[in-house]
Coordinates of C-alpha atoms in Angstrom, one line a residue:
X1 CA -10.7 -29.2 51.6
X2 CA -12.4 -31.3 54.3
X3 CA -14.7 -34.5 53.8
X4 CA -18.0 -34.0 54.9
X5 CA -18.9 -37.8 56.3
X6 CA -21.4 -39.8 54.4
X7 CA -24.7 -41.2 56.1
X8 CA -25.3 -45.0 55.4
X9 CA -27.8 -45.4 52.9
X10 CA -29.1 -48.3 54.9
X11 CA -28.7 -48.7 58.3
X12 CA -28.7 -52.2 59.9
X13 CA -30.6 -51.0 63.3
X14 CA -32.8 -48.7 64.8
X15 CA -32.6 -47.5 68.2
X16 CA -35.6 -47.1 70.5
X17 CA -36.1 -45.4 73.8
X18 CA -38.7 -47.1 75.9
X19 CA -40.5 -46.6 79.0
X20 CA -42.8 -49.0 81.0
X21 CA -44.9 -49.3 83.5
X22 CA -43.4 -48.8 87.0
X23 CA -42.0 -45.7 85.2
X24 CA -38.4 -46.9 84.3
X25 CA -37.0 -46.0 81.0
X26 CA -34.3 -47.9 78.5
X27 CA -32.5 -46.1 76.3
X28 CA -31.2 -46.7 72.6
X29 CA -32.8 -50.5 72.7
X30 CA -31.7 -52.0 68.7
X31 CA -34.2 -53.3 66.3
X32 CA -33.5 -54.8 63.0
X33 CA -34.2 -51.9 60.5
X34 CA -36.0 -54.6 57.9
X35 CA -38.6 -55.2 60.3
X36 CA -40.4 -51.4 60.4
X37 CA -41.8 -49.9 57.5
X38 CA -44.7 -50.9 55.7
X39 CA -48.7 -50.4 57.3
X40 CA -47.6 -51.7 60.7
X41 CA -44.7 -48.8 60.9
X42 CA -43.3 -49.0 64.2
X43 CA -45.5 -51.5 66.1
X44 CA -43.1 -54.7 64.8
X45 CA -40.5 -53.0 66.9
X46 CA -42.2 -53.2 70.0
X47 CA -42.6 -57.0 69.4
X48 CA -38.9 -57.4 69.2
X49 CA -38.5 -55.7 72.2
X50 CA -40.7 -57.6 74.1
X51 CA -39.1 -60.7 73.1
X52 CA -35.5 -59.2 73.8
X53 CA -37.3 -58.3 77.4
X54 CA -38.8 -61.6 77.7
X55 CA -34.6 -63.5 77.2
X56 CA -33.3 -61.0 79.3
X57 CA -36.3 -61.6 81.9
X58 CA -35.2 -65.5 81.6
X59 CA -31.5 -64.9 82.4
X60 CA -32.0 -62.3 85.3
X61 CA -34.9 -64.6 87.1
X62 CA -36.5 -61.2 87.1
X63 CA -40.4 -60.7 85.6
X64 CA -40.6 -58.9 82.3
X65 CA -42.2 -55.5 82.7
X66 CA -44.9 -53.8 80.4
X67 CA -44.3 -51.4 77.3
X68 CA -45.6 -48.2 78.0
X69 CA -44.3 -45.9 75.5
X70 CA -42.2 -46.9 72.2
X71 CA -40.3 -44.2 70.2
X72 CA -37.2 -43.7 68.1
X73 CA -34.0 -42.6 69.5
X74 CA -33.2 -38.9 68.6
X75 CA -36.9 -38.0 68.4
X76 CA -38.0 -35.1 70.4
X77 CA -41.2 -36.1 72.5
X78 CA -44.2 -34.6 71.4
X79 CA -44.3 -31.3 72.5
X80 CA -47.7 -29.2 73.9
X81 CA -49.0 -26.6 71.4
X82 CA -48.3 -22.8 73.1
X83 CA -50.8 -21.1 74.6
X84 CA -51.1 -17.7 73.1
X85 CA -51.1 -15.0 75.5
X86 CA -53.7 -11.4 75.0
X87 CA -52.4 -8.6 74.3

């Protein structure tokens, strides 16, 4: 008979996509999982990645650029609704 894998019960990260300003995007960006949750949900994430952005900004010499979008890896994008169509 074959195993069927078991999820974590508690997973140590959560990955975020991001875009920002100029239009570039970052991929699968890790935030500690006991940040989120709660009444802020997500927003404590964007935080963390700012300050990731902001020692990575440091080491390059490069400015940090500006958040423009923040959501969780594996998520499908908000979709438009359909337009229905007259019969």
């Amino acid at each position: 008979m074959a195993r069927k894998k078991s999820k974590p019960l508690d997973a140590e990260f959560v990955m975020f996509d991001i875009v920002y300003s100029d239009g570039s995007r970052s991929s699968n960006r890790r935030v500690p999982s006991d940040l989120l949750g709660g009444l802020d949900g997500d927003e404590p994430a964007r935080e963390a990645i700012m300050e990731q952005d902001r020692i990575i900004a440091e080491k390059s010499g490069k400015p940090a650029l500006a958040i423009t979008s923040l959501i969780r890896s594996g998520k499908a994008a908000p979709e438009k609704p359909a337009q229905k169509t007259r019969r």
